[in-house]
mmCIF file of C-alpha atoms in Angstrom:
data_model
loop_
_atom_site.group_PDB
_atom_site.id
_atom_site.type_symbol
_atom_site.label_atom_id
_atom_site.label_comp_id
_atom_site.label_asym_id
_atom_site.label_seq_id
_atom_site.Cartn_x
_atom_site.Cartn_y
_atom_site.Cartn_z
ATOM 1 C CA UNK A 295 97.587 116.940 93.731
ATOM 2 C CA UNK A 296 97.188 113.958 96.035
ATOM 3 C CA UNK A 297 95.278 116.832 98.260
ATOM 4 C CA UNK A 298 92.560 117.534 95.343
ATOM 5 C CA UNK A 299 92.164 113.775 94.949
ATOM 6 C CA UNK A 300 91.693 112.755 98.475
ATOM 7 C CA UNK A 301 88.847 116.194 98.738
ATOM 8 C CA UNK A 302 87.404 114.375 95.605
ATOM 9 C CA UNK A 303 86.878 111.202 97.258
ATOM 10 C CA UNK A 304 85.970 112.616 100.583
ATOM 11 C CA UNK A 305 82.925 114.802 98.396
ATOM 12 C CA UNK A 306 81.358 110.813 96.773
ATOM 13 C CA UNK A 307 81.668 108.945 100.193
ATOM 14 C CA UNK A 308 80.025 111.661 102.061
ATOM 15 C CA UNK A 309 77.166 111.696 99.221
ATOM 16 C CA UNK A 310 76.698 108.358 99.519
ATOM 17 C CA UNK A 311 76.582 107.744 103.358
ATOM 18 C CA UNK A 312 73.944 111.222 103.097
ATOM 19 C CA UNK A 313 71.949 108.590 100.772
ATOM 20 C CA UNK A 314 72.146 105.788 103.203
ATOM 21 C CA UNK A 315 71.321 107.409 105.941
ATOM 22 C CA UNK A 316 68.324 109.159 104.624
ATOM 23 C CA UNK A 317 67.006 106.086 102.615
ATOM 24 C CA UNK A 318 67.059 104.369 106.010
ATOM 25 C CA UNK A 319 65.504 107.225 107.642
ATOM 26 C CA UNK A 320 62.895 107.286 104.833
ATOM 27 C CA UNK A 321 62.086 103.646 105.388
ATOM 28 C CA UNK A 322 62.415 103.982 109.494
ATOM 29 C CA UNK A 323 59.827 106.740 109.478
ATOM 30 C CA UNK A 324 57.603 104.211 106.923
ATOM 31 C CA UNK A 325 58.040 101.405 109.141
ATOM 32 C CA UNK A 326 58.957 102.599 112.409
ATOM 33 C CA UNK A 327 58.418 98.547 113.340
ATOM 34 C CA UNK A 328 61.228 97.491 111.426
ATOM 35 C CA UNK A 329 63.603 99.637 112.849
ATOM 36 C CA UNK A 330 66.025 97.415 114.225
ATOM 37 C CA UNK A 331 66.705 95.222 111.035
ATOM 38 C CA UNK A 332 67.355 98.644 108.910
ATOM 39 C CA UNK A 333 69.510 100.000 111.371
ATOM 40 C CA UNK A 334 71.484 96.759 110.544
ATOM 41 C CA UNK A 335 71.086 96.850 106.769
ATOM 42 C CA UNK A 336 72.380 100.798 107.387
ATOM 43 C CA UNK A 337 75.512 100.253 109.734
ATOM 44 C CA UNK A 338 76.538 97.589 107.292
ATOM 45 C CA UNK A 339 76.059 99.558 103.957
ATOM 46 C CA UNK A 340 77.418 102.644 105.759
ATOM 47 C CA UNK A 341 80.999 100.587 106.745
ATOM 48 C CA UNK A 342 81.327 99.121 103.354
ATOM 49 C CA UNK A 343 81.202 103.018 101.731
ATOM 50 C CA UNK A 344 83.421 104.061 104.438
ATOM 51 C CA UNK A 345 85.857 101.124 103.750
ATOM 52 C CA UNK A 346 86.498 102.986 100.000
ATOM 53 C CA UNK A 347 87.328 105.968 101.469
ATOM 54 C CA UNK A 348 89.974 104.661 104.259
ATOM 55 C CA UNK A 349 91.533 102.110 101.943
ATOM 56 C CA UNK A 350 91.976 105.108 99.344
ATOM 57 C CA UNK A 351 93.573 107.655 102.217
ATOM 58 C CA UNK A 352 95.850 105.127 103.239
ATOM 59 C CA UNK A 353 96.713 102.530 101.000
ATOM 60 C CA UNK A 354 96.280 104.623 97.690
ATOM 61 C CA UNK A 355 97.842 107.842 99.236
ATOM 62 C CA UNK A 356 100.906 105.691 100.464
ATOM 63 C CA UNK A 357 101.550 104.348 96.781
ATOM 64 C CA UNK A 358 100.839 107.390 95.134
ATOM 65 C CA UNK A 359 103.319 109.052 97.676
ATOM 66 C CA UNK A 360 105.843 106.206 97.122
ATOM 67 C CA UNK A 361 105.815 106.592 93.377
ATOM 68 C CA UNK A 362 106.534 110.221 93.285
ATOM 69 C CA UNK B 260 98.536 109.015 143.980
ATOM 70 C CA UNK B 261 102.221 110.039 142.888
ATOM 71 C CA UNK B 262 102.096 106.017 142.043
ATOM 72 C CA UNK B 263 99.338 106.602 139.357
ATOM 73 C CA UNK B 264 101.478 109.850 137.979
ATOM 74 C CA UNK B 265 104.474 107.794 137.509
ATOM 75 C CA UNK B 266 102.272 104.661 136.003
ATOM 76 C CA UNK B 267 100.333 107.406 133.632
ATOM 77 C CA UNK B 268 103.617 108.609 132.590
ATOM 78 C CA UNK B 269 105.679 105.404 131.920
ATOM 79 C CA UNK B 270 102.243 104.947 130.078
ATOM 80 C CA UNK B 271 102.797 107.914 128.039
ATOM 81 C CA UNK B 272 106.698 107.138 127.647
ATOM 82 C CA UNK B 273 106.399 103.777 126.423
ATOM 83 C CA UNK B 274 105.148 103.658 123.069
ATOM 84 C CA UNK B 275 107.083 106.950 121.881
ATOM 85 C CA UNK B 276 110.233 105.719 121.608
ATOM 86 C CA UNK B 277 111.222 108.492 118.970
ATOM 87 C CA UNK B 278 109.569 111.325 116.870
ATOM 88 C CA UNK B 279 109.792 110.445 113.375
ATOM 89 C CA UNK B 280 109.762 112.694 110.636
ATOM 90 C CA UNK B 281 106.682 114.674 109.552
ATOM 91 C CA UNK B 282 105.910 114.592 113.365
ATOM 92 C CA UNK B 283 104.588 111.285 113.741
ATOM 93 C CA UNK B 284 105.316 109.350 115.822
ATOM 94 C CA UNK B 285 106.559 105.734 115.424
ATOM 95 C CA UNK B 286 105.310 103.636 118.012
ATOM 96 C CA UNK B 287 107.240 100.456 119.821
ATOM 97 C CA UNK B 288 106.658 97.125 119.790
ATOM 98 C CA UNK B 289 106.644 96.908 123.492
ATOM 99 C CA UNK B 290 104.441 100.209 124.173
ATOM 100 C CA UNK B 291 101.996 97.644 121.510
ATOM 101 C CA UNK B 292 102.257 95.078 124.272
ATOM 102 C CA UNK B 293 101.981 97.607 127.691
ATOM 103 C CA UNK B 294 98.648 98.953 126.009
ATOM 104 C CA UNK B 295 97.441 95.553 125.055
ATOM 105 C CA UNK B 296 97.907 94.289 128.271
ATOM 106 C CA UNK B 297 96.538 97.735 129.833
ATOM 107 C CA UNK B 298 92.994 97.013 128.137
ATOM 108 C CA UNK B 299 92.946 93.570 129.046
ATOM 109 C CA UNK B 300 93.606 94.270 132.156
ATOM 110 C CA UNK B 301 90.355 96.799 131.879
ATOM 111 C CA UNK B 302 88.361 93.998 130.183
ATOM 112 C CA UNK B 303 89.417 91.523 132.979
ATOM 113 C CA UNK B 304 88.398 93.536 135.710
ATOM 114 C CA UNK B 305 84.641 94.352 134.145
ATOM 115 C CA UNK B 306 84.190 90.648 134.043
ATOM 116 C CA UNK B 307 85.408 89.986 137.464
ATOM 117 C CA UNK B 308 83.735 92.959 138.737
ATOM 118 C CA UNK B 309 80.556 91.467 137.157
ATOM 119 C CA UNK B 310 81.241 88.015 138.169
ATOM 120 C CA UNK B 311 80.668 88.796 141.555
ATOM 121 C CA UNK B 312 76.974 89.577 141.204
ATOM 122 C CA UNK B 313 76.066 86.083 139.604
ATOM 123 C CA UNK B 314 73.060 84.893 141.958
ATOM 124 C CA UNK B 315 70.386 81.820 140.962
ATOM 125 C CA UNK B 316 67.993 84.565 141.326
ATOM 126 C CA UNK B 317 68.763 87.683 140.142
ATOM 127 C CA UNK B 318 71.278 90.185 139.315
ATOM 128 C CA UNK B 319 71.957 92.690 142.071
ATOM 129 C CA UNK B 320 75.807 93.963 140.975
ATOM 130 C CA UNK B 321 75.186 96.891 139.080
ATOM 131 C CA UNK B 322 78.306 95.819 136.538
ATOM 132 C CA UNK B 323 76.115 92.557 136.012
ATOM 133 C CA UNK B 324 72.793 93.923 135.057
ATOM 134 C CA UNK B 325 74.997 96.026 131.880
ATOM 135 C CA UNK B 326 76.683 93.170 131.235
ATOM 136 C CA UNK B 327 73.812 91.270 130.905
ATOM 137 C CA UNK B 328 72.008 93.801 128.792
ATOM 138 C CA UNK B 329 75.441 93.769 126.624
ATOM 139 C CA UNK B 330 74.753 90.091 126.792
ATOM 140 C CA UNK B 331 71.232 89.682 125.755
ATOM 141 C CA UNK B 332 72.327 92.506 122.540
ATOM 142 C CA UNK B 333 74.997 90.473 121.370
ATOM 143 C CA UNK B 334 72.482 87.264 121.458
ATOM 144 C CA UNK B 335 70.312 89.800 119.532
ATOM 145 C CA UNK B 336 72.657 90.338 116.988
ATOM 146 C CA UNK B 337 73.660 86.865 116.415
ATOM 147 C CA UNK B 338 70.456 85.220 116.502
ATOM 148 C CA UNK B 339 68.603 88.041 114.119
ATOM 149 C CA UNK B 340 71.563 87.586 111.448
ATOM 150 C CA UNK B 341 72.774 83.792 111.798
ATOM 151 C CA UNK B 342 69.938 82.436 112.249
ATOM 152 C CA UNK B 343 68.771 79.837 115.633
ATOM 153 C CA UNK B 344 72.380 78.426 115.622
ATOM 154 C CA UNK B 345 73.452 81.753 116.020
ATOM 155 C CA UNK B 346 73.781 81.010 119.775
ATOM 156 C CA UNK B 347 76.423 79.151 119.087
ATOM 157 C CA UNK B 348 78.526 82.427 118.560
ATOM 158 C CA UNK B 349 77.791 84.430 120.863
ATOM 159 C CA UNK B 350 81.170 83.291 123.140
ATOM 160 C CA UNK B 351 83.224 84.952 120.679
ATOM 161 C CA UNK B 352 81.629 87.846 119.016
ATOM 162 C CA UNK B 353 81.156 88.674 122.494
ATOM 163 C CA UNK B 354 84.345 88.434 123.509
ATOM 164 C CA UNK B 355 85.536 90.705 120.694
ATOM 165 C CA UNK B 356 82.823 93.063 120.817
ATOM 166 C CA UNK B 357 84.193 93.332 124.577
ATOM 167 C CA UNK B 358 87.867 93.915 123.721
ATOM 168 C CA UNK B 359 87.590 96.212 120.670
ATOM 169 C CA UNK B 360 85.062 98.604 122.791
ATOM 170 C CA UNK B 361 87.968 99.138 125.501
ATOM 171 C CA UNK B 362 90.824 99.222 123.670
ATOM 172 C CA UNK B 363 88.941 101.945 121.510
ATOM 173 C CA UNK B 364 88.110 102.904 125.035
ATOM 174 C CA UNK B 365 91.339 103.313 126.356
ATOM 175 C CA UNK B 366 92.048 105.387 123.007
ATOM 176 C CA UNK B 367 90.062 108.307 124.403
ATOM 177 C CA UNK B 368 92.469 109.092 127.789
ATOM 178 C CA UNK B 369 95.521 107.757 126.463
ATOM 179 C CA UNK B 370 97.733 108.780 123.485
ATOM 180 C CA UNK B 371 97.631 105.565 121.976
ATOM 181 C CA UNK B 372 95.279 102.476 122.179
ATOM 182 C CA UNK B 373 96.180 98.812 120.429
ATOM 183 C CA UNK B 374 93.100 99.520 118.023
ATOM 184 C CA UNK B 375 95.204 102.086 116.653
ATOM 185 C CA UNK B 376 97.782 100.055 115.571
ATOM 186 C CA UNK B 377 97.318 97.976 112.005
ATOM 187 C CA UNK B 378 98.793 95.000 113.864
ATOM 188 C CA UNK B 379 96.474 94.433 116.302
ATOM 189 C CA UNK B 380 93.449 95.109 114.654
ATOM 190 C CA UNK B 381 95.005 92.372 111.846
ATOM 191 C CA UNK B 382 95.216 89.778 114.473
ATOM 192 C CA UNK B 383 91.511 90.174 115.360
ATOM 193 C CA UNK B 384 90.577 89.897 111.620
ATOM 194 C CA UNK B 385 92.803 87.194 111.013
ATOM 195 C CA UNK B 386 90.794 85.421 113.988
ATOM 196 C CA UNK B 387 87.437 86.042 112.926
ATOM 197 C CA UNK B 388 87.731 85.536 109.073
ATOM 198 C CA UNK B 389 89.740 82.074 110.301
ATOM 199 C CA UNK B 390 86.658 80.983 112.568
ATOM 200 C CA UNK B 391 84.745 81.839 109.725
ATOM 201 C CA UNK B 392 86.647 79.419 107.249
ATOM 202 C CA UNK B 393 86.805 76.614 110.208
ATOM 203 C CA UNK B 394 82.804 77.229 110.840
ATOM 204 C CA UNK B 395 82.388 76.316 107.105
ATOM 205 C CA UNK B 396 84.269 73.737 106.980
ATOM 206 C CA UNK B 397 82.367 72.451 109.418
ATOM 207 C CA UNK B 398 78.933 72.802 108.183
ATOM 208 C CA UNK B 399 79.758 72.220 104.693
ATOM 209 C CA UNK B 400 82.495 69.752 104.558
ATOM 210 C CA UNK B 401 85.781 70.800 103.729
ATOM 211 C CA UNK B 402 85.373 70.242 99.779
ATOM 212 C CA UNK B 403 81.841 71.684 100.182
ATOM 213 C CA UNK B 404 83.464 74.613 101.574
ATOM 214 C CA UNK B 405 85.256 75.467 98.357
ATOM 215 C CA UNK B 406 83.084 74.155 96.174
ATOM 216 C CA UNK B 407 80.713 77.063 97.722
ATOM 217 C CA UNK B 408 82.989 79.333 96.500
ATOM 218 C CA UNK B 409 82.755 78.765 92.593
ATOM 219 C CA UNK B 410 79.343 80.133 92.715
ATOM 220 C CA UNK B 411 75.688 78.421 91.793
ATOM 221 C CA UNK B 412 75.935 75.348 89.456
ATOM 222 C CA UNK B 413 75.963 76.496 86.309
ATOM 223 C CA UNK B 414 76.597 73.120 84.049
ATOM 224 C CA UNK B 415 79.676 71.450 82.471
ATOM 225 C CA UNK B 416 79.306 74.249 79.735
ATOM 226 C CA UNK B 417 80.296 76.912 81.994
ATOM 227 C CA UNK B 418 83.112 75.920 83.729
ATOM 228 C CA UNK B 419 85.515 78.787 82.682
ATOM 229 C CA UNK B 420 83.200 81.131 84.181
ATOM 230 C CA UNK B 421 82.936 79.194 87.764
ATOM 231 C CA UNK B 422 86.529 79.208 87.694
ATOM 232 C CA UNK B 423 86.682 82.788 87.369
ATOM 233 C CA UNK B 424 83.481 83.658 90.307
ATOM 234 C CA UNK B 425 85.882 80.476 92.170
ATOM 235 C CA UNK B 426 89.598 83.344 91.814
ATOM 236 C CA UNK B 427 87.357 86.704 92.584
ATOM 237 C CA UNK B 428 85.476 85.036 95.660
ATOM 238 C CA UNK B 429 89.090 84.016 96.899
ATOM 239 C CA UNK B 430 90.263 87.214 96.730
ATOM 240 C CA UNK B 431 87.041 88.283 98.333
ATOM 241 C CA UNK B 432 87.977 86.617 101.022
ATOM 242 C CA UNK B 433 91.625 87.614 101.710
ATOM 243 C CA UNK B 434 90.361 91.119 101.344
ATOM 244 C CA UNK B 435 87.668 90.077 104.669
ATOM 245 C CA UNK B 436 91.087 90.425 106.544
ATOM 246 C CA UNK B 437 92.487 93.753 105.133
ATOM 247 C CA UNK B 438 88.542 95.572 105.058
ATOM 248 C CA UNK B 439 87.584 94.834 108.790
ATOM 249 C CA UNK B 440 91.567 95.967 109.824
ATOM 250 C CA UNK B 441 91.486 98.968 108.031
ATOM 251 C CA UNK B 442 88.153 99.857 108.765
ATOM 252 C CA UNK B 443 88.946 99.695 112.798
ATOM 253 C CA UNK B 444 92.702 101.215 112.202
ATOM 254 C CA UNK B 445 91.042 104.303 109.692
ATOM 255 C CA UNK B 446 88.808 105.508 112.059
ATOM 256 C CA UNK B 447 90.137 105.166 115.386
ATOM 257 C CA UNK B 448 93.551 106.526 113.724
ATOM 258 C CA UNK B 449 91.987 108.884 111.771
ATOM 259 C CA UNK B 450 89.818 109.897 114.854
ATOM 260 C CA UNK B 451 93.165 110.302 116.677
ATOM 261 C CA UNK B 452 95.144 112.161 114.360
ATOM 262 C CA UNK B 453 91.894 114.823 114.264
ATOM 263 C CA UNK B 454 91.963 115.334 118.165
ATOM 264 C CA UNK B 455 95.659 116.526 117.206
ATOM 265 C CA UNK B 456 94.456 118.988 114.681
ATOM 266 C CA UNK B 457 92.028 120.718 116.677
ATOM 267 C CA UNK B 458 94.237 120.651 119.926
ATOM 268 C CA UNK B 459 97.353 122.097 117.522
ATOM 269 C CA UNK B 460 94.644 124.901 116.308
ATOM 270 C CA UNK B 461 94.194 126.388 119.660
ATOM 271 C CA UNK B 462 97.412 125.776 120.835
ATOM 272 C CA UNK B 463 98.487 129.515 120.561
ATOM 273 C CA UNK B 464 94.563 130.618 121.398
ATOM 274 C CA UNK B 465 95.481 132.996 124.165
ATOM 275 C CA UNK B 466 98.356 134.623 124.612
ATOM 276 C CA UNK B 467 100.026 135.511 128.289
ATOM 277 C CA UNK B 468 102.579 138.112 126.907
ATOM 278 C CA UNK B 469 106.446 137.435 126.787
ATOM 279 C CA UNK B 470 106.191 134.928 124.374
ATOM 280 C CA UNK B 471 103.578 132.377 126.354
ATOM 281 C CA UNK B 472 100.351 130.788 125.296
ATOM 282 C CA UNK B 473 97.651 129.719 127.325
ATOM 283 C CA UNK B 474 96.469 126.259 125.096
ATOM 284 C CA UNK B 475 92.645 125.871 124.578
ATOM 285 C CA UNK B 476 91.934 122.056 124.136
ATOM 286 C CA UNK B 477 89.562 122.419 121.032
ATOM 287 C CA UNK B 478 90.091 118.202 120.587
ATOM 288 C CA UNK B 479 87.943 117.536 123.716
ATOM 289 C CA UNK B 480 85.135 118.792 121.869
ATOM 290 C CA UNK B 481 85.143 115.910 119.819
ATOM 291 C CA UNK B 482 85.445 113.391 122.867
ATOM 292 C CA UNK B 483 81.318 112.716 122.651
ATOM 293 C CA UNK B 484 81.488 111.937 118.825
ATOM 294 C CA UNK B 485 85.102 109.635 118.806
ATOM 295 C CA UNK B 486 82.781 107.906 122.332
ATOM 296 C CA UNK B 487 80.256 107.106 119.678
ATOM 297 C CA UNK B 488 82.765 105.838 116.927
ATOM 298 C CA UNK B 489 84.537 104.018 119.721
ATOM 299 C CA UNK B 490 80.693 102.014 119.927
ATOM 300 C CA UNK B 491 80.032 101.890 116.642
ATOM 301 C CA UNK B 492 83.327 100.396 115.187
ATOM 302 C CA UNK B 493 82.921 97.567 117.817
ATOM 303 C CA UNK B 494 79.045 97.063 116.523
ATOM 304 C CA UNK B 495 80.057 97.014 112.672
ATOM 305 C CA UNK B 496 83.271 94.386 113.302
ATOM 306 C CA UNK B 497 80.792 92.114 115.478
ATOM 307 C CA UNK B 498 78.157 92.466 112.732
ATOM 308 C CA UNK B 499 80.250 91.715 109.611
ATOM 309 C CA UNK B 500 81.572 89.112 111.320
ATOM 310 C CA UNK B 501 78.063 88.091 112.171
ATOM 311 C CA UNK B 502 77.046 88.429 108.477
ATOM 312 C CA UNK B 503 80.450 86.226 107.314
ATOM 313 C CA UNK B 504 79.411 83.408 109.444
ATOM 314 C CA UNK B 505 76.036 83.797 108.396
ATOM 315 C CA UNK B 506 76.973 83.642 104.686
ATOM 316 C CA UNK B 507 79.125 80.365 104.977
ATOM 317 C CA UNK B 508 76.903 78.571 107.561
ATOM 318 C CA UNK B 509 73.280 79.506 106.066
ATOM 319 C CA UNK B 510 73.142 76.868 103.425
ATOM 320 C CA UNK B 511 72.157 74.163 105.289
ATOM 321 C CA UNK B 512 68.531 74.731 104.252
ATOM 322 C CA UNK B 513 68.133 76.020 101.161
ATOM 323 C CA UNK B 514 71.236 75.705 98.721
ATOM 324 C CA UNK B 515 69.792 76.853 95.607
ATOM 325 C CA UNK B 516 69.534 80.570 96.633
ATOM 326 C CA UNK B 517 73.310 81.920 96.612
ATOM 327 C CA UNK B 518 72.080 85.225 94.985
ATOM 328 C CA UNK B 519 70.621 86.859 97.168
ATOM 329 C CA UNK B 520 73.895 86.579 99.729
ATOM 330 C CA UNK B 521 75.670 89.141 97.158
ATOM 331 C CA UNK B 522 76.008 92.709 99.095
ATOM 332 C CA UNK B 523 78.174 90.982 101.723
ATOM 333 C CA UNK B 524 80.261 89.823 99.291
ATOM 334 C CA UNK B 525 82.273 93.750 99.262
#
């Protein structure tokens, strides 16, 4: 069960770094002159979505394991 | 050369002092401290080795012209996010731009780095979030400091609610420590622990008859994308620490505008 939820979380963290990355492509290929502030603005945005995803595998997944 | 065998294999031996259950392994204190010492030992001797080039004139070491690129990227970083003082930083951010990159460095030949390890990568958060609150301090006064947490100025009517932005922003900021750990521990662990599952996939690949397998190393396929995590992981720590010392020391100028400072605030 912990399996399913973990695959669920994996699917809306990958959706969203897909829409960070190509929003900052998007705007990259608009302005390819302000490249290196929305790499930046990306890397940052991109470690704050990851940051859900690793403190559900292993802070959730080690209380959810602990309570069953 | 039998030297480096035995030194590769007390290495090896050192941090796996037993295998647990689930077949982890549970890592010593002291193989913590061996590897710790192991990449700044590496760090160390980059600097030294790039110490020797320093001329008034130019750089003719090859290790010097890097690390002055490195350098001059870093004083990118914290001048295009801090602002001018950003200068100021650059010592430190440096400095642990430099010893996350190896020790996520020394992750890729070795079975265990100090990155991978919770502890470690605590300690450096614990460091920069602290600079961070002494920084403040220091531009803002300590009272100013706190008083920056509870928000804009919203009038005597309000109070109840500045209290309550004054409790979240705290907690904000003791979860600084536990977001840049785990971020660094998830994916160099987690980075590790998928190296294992490929390698454990083609362990049986090709079999030699009676009982023998010839193991194919699927993990070293992923060596070129865990050398760009290793990068990357260094770059977002140095640049959300960048972005935390830009957020507490920015307000120097304009103090009216704390809105606009909200995305960090994750």
């Amino acid at each position: 069960m912990a399996g399913i939820g973990l695959g669920l979380g994996i699917v809306g963290v990958a959706i969203a770094l897909g829409m960070i990355g190509m929003a900052a492509m998007q705007g990259m290929a608009r302005q390819p002159e302000a490249i290196g502030k929305l790499q930046t603005a990306m890397l940052i945005a991109m470690a704050f979505v990851e940051l859900v995803f690793l403190l559900t595998a292993f802070v959730l997944a080690g209380t959810f394991t602990q309570i069953r | 050369m039998l030297d480096a065998l035995n030194v590769s294999r007390m290495l090896i031996a050192a941090t796996e002092t037993s295998g647990g259950k689930g077949g982890h392994h549970f890592y010593s204190f002291e193989g913590l401290m061996v590897y710790t010492g192991l990449t700044l030992a590496i760090v160390i001797g980059v600097l030294s080795l790039a110490r020797n080039g320093i001329t008034p004139r130019y750089f003719t070491n090859w290790f010097t012209q890097r690390l002055e690129q490195l350098y001059l990227f870093i004083e990118n970083l914290c001048v295009g996010i801090v602002g001018s003082h950003g200068r100021h930083y650059v010592p430190l951010v440096c400095s642990i731009w430099l010893i996350i990159f190896f020790a996520n460095l020394v992750g890729l030949f070795f079975p265990y780095t100090p990155s991978m390890d919770l502890s470690f990568n605590l300690a450096l958060a614990f460091i920069a979030v602290g600079y961070v609150q002494w920084e403040g301090m220091r531009a803002n006064g300590v009272g100013g400091h706190f008083i920056h947490f509870s928000g804009p100025k919203l009038g005597v009517a309000l109070i109840p609610i500045s209290i309550m932005i004054f409790m979240i922003e705290i907690i904000s900021e003791v979860m600084k420590n536990v977001s840049l750990s785990v971020r660094l521990y998830g994916n160099i662990f987690g980075g590790h622990e998928a190296t294992d599952a490929m390698n454990a996939l083609g362990a049986k690949m090709i079999s030699l008859g009676n009982g023998q397998y010839l193991g194919v190393p699927f993990g070293a396929f992923l060596l070129p994308i865990k050398l760009l995590t290793c990068l990357v992981q260094a770059l977002v720590f140095c640049l959300l620490f960048c972005v935390y010392l830009s957020l507490v020391t920015h307000h120097d100028e304009d103090h009216g505008s704390d809105g606009d400072h909200a995305p960090a605030h994750a």
